[in-house]
Amino acid sequence: MTEAAELPPAPDEARTVFGEFFPEAVRYAELLADAGVKRGLIGPREVPRLWERHMLNCAVLSEVVPEGVMVCDVGSGAGLPGIPLALVRPDLKITLLEPLLRRTNFLQEVVELLGLDHVTVVRGRAEEVLGTLQPVHVVTARAVAPLDRLAGWGVPLLRPYGEMLALKGDTAEEEINGARAALSKLGVVEASVLQVGEGIVDPLATVVRVEVGESPGGVRFAAKRAKAARAGRARRRR
């Protein structure tokens, strides 16, 4: 079993990126390398490259997230990218959305241990919380699903003119091209590929940005949101 002691020292770039929250970032990395491996949240082979491939790769997403907005990290898993983003950006209000209990238990423990008061853990699938979770400015995701499926889950959670930011790999452009029809039906008005992390990560982190217009998720999801909102108001009146 891989233990936390096998985690390599944090690189200098981590001190630069996490700043005053560097000690919390180290503690989170230690938790991933120890409890995260023991609970099957990350593979033991990921521990030696945990800083470069996971912590920093996720933290640089902050470069393209607007200030002071609400964020939902869909399929948060072990907290990537949501927790590194929260450590870098205390100005954000972040929801970690994850359906599996063992993962949400881990996320809740991390949030409490690190004192992340601006982070909330919600257990559920994106389609289940539609209409009950307040629409957000930004949806984030990493290694969750192909873009067409991911957009089907994440885009309806956005408020009008919001955006989904998905960390992707070398096939990002191909994913966009293959998903254009699905994205159009979801009310997406623009999809592009960004490179972030200059001077921090090598290779640069690849982000697919999906921007929506005034009807996130399209007509079908607008109706579902309205129905869920009416049900919520009815429950509150009881």
Short mmCIF file of C-alpha atoms in Angstrom, two decimals:
data_model
loop_
_atom_site.label_atom_id
_atom_site.label_comp_id
_atom_site.label_asym_id
_atom_site.label_seq_id
_atom_site.Cartn_x
_atom_site.Cartn_y
_atom_site.Cartn_z
CA MET A 1 0.00 0.00 0.00
CA THR A 2 1.36 3.41 -0.97
CA GLU A 3 1.82 5.74 2.00
CA ALA A 4 1.98 9.53 2.25
CA ALA A 5 5.75 9.35 2.86
CA GLU A 6 6.23 8.40 -0.80
CA LEU A 7 4.85 11.74 -1.93
CA PRO A 8 7.71 13.77 -3.48
CA PRO A 9 8.50 17.22 -2.09
CA ALA A 10 6.40 20.05 -3.44
CA PRO A 11 8.08 21.85 -6.36
CA ASP A 12 8.86 25.55 -6.17
CA GLU A 13 5.99 26.25 -8.55
CA ALA A 14 3.56 25.01 -5.90
CA ARG A 15 4.70 27.71 -3.47
CA THR A 16 4.16 30.29 -6.19
CA VAL A 17 0.69 29.08 -7.18
CA PHE A 18 -0.78 28.35 -3.74
CA GLY A 19 0.88 31.25 -1.92
CA GLU A 20 -0.35 31.62 1.65
CA PHE A 21 -2.37 28.41 1.27
CA PHE A 22 0.70 26.34 0.41
CA PRO A 23 0.60 24.47 3.78
CA GLU A 24 -3.02 23.48 3.08
CA ALA A 25 -2.06 22.36 -0.42
CA VAL A 26 0.68 20.14 1.05
CA ARG A 27 -1.79 18.66 3.52
CA TYR A 28 -4.27 17.91 0.74
CA ALA A 29 -1.55 16.27 -1.35
CA GLU A 30 -0.62 14.13 1.66
CA LEU A 31 -4.26 13.10 2.11
CA LEU A 32 -4.52 12.13 -1.56
CA ALA A 33 -1.31 10.10 -1.35
CA ASP A 34 -2.44 8.29 1.79
CA ALA A 35 -6.20 8.08 2.38
CA GLY A 36 -6.92 8.80 -1.28
CA VAL A 37 -4.97 5.73 -2.35
CA LYS A 38 -6.25 3.51 0.46
CA ARG A 39 -9.86 4.35 -0.40
CA GLY A 40 -9.32 3.82 -4.11
CA LEU A 41 -9.83 7.48 -5.07
CA ILE A 42 -6.52 7.71 -6.94
CA GLY A 43 -4.13 5.03 -8.15
CA PRO A 44 -0.85 4.44 -6.27
CA ARG A 45 1.11 5.10 -9.46
CA GLU A 46 -0.20 8.68 -9.45
CA VAL A 47 1.52 9.56 -6.16
CA PRO A 48 5.01 10.32 -7.59
CA ARG A 49 3.47 12.74 -10.12
CA LEU A 50 0.74 14.07 -7.88
CA TRP A 51 2.06 17.63 -7.77
CA GLU A 52 2.72 18.19 -11.47
CA ARG A 53 -0.03 16.07 -13.03
CA HIS A 54 -2.83 16.73 -10.54
CA MET A 55 -2.34 19.55 -8.03
CA LEU A 56 -0.71 22.14 -10.29
CA ASN A 57 -2.52 21.04 -13.43
CA CYS A 58 -5.81 21.74 -11.64
CA ALA A 59 -4.72 24.89 -9.81
CA VAL A 60 -3.81 26.73 -13.03
CA LEU A 61 -7.45 26.48 -14.10
CA SER A 62 -7.86 29.53 -11.87
CA GLU A 63 -6.33 31.65 -14.63
CA VAL A 64 -9.58 31.52 -16.61
CA VAL A 65 -12.17 31.59 -13.82
CA PRO A 66 -13.74 35.05 -13.27
CA GLU A 67 -13.51 36.71 -9.86
CA GLY A 68 -16.08 36.16 -7.14
CA VAL A 69 -18.35 33.74 -9.00
CA MET A 70 -20.21 30.56 -8.06
CA VAL A 71 -18.60 27.35 -9.32
CA CYS A 72 -19.85 23.77 -9.47
CA ASP A 73 -17.22 21.04 -9.86
CA VAL A 74 -19.11 18.20 -11.55
CA GLY A 75 -18.00 14.65 -10.79
CA SER A 76 -15.49 16.01 -8.31
CA GLY A 77 -14.13 12.59 -7.32
CA ALA A 78 -11.19 13.13 -5.01
CA GLY A 79 -11.62 16.90 -5.34
CA LEU A 80 -9.84 17.56 -8.62
CA PRO A 81 -9.97 20.28 -9.84
CA GLY A 82 -12.32 21.75 -7.21
CA ILE A 83 -10.09 21.69 -4.13
CA PRO A 84 -6.89 23.02 -5.73
CA LEU A 85 -9.04 25.75 -7.30
CA ALA A 86 -10.54 26.54 -3.88
CA LEU A 87 -7.08 26.82 -2.32
CA VAL A 88 -5.91 29.25 -5.00
CA ARG A 89 -9.15 31.25 -5.15
CA PRO A 90 -10.83 31.95 -1.78
CA ASP A 91 -12.98 34.53 -3.60
CA LEU A 92 -15.01 31.75 -5.23
CA LYS A 93 -18.02 29.92 -3.84
CA ILE A 94 -17.50 26.30 -4.88
CA THR A 95 -19.80 23.28 -4.81
CA LEU A 96 -18.17 19.85 -5.13
CA LEU A 97 -20.79 17.64 -6.78
CA GLU A 98 -20.14 13.90 -6.55
CA PRO A 99 -22.59 10.94 -6.56
CA LEU A 100 -20.53 8.31 -4.69
CA LEU A 101 -20.73 8.24 -0.89
CA ARG A 102 -17.14 7.17 -0.23
CA ARG A 103 -15.93 10.10 -2.30
CA THR A 104 -18.24 12.66 -0.72
CA ASN A 105 -17.14 11.43 2.72
CA PHE A 106 -13.52 12.04 1.74
CA LEU A 107 -14.33 15.45 0.27
CA GLN A 108 -16.19 16.52 3.41
CA GLU A 109 -13.25 15.46 5.57
CA VAL A 110 -10.83 17.44 3.40
CA VAL A 111 -13.02 20.55 3.38
CA GLU A 112 -13.33 20.50 7.17
CA LEU A 113 -9.67 19.71 7.79
CA LEU A 114 -8.45 22.49 5.51
CA GLY A 115 -11.02 25.00 6.76
CA LEU A 116 -12.47 25.67 3.31
CA ASP A 117 -15.52 27.65 4.40
CA HIS A 118 -16.26 28.70 0.83
CA VAL A 119 -16.66 25.07 -0.34
CA THR A 120 -19.77 22.89 -0.06
CA VAL A 121 -19.96 19.16 -0.75
CA VAL A 122 -23.15 17.85 -2.37
CA ARG A 123 -23.83 14.20 -3.03
CA GLY A 124 -25.72 13.61 -6.26
CA ARG A 125 -25.61 13.50 -10.03
CA ALA A 126 -25.88 16.64 -12.10
CA GLU A 127 -29.23 15.60 -13.54
CA GLU A 128 -30.57 14.97 -10.03
CA VAL A 129 -29.73 18.40 -8.60
CA LEU A 130 -31.04 20.34 -11.59
CA GLY A 131 -33.52 22.89 -10.27
CA THR A 132 -32.48 22.42 -6.63
CA LEU A 133 -28.89 23.61 -6.94
CA GLN A 134 -28.68 27.34 -7.57
CA PRO A 135 -27.49 27.98 -11.15
CA VAL A 136 -23.77 28.81 -11.23
CA HIS A 137 -21.54 31.05 -13.29
CA VAL A 138 -18.95 28.32 -13.97
CA VAL A 139 -19.02 24.53 -14.15
CA THR A 140 -15.65 22.76 -13.91
CA ALA A 141 -14.75 19.15 -14.65
CA ARG A 142 -11.76 16.89 -15.17
CA ALA A 143 -11.62 13.37 -16.59
CA VAL A 144 -15.37 12.88 -16.17
CA ALA A 145 -16.68 11.98 -19.64
CA PRO A 146 -16.43 12.82 -23.36
CA LEU A 147 -17.42 16.41 -24.08
CA ASP A 148 -20.87 15.71 -25.51
CA ARG A 149 -21.94 13.72 -22.44
CA LEU A 150 -20.18 16.06 -20.01
CA ALA A 151 -21.93 19.07 -21.52
CA GLY A 152 -25.28 17.30 -21.17
CA TRP A 153 -24.67 17.09 -17.43
CA GLY A 154 -22.84 20.36 -16.77
CA VAL A 155 -24.35 22.96 -19.10
CA PRO A 156 -27.89 22.81 -17.62
CA LEU A 157 -26.41 23.77 -14.22
CA LEU A 158 -25.20 27.10 -15.59
CA ARG A 159 -26.90 30.44 -15.27
CA PRO A 160 -27.48 32.39 -18.51
CA TYR A 161 -24.21 33.41 -20.19
CA GLY A 162 -22.21 31.10 -17.94
CA GLU A 163 -19.42 28.79 -19.03
CA MET A 164 -18.16 25.26 -18.53
CA LEU A 165 -14.39 24.81 -18.15
CA ALA A 166 -13.24 21.23 -18.69
CA LEU A 167 -9.65 20.10 -18.31
CA LYS A 168 -8.94 17.91 -21.32
CA GLY A 169 -6.04 16.31 -23.20
CA ASP A 170 -4.54 16.44 -26.68
CA THR A 171 -7.83 15.51 -28.37
CA ALA A 172 -9.68 18.61 -27.13
CA GLU A 173 -10.19 20.08 -30.61
CA GLU A 174 -11.44 16.73 -31.91
CA GLU A 175 -13.89 16.47 -29.01
CA ILE A 176 -15.29 19.92 -29.79
CA ASN A 177 -15.70 19.09 -33.47
CA GLY A 178 -17.42 15.81 -32.66
CA ALA A 179 -19.76 17.40 -30.13
CA ARG A 180 -20.88 20.51 -32.03
CA ALA A 181 -24.39 19.23 -32.77
CA ALA A 182 -24.96 18.19 -29.16
CA LEU A 183 -23.54 21.48 -27.88
CA SER A 184 -25.81 23.50 -30.15
CA LYS A 185 -28.89 21.72 -28.80
CA LEU A 186 -27.74 22.59 -25.27
CA GLY A 187 -27.72 26.32 -25.99
CA VAL A 188 -23.95 26.59 -26.39
CA VAL A 189 -22.91 29.63 -28.43
CA GLU A 190 -19.12 29.18 -28.41
CA ALA A 191 -16.62 26.38 -27.73
CA SER A 192 -12.87 26.93 -27.71
CA VAL A 193 -9.59 25.46 -26.48
CA LEU A 194 -7.36 27.38 -24.07
CA GLN A 195 -3.84 26.68 -22.82
CA VAL A 196 -3.08 27.71 -19.23
CA GLY A 197 -0.24 27.38 -16.74
CA GLU A 198 2.60 29.15 -18.55
CA GLY A 199 5.72 28.91 -16.36
CA ILE A 200 3.96 26.54 -13.95
CA VAL A 201 3.22 23.28 -15.78
CA ASP A 202 4.86 21.63 -18.77
CA PRO A 203 3.09 20.73 -20.95
CA LEU A 204 0.52 23.46 -20.52
CA ALA A 205 -2.90 22.46 -19.20
CA THR A 206 -5.57 22.22 -21.90
CA VAL A 207 -9.01 23.63 -21.10
CA VAL A 208 -12.15 23.39 -23.21
CA ARG A 209 -14.31 26.45 -22.63
CA VAL A 210 -18.00 26.04 -23.47
CA GLU A 211 -20.00 29.28 -23.31
CA VAL A 212 -23.79 29.40 -23.22
CA GLY A 213 -26.33 32.03 -24.17
CA GLU A 214 -29.52 32.96 -22.39
CA SER A 215 -30.89 29.39 -22.31
CA PRO A 216 -28.33 26.99 -20.75
CA GLY A 217 -29.25 23.43 -21.64
CA GLY A 218 -31.69 24.49 -24.33
CA VAL A 219 -35.49 24.50 -24.25
CA ARG A 220 -35.89 21.01 -22.76
CA PHE A 221 -33.77 21.80 -19.70
CA ALA A 222 -35.41 25.19 -19.22
CA ALA A 223 -38.70 23.33 -18.77
CA LYS A 224 -37.13 20.84 -16.35
CA ARG A 225 -35.62 23.67 -14.28
CA ALA A 226 -38.94 25.47 -14.10
CA LYS A 227 -40.74 22.29 -13.02
CA ALA A 228 -38.13 21.57 -10.33
CA ALA A 229 -38.31 25.16 -9.07
CA ARG A 230 -42.10 24.96 -8.76
CA ALA A 231 -41.79 21.70 -6.83
CA GLY A 232 -39.25 23.30 -4.52
CA ARG A 233 -41.52 26.26 -3.79
CA ALA A 234 -44.39 23.87 -3.06
CA ARG A 235 -42.27 21.93 -0.56
CA ARG A 236 -41.25 25.15 1.22
CA ARG A 237 -44.89 26.23 1.61
CA ARG A 238 -45.83 23.04 3.43
#
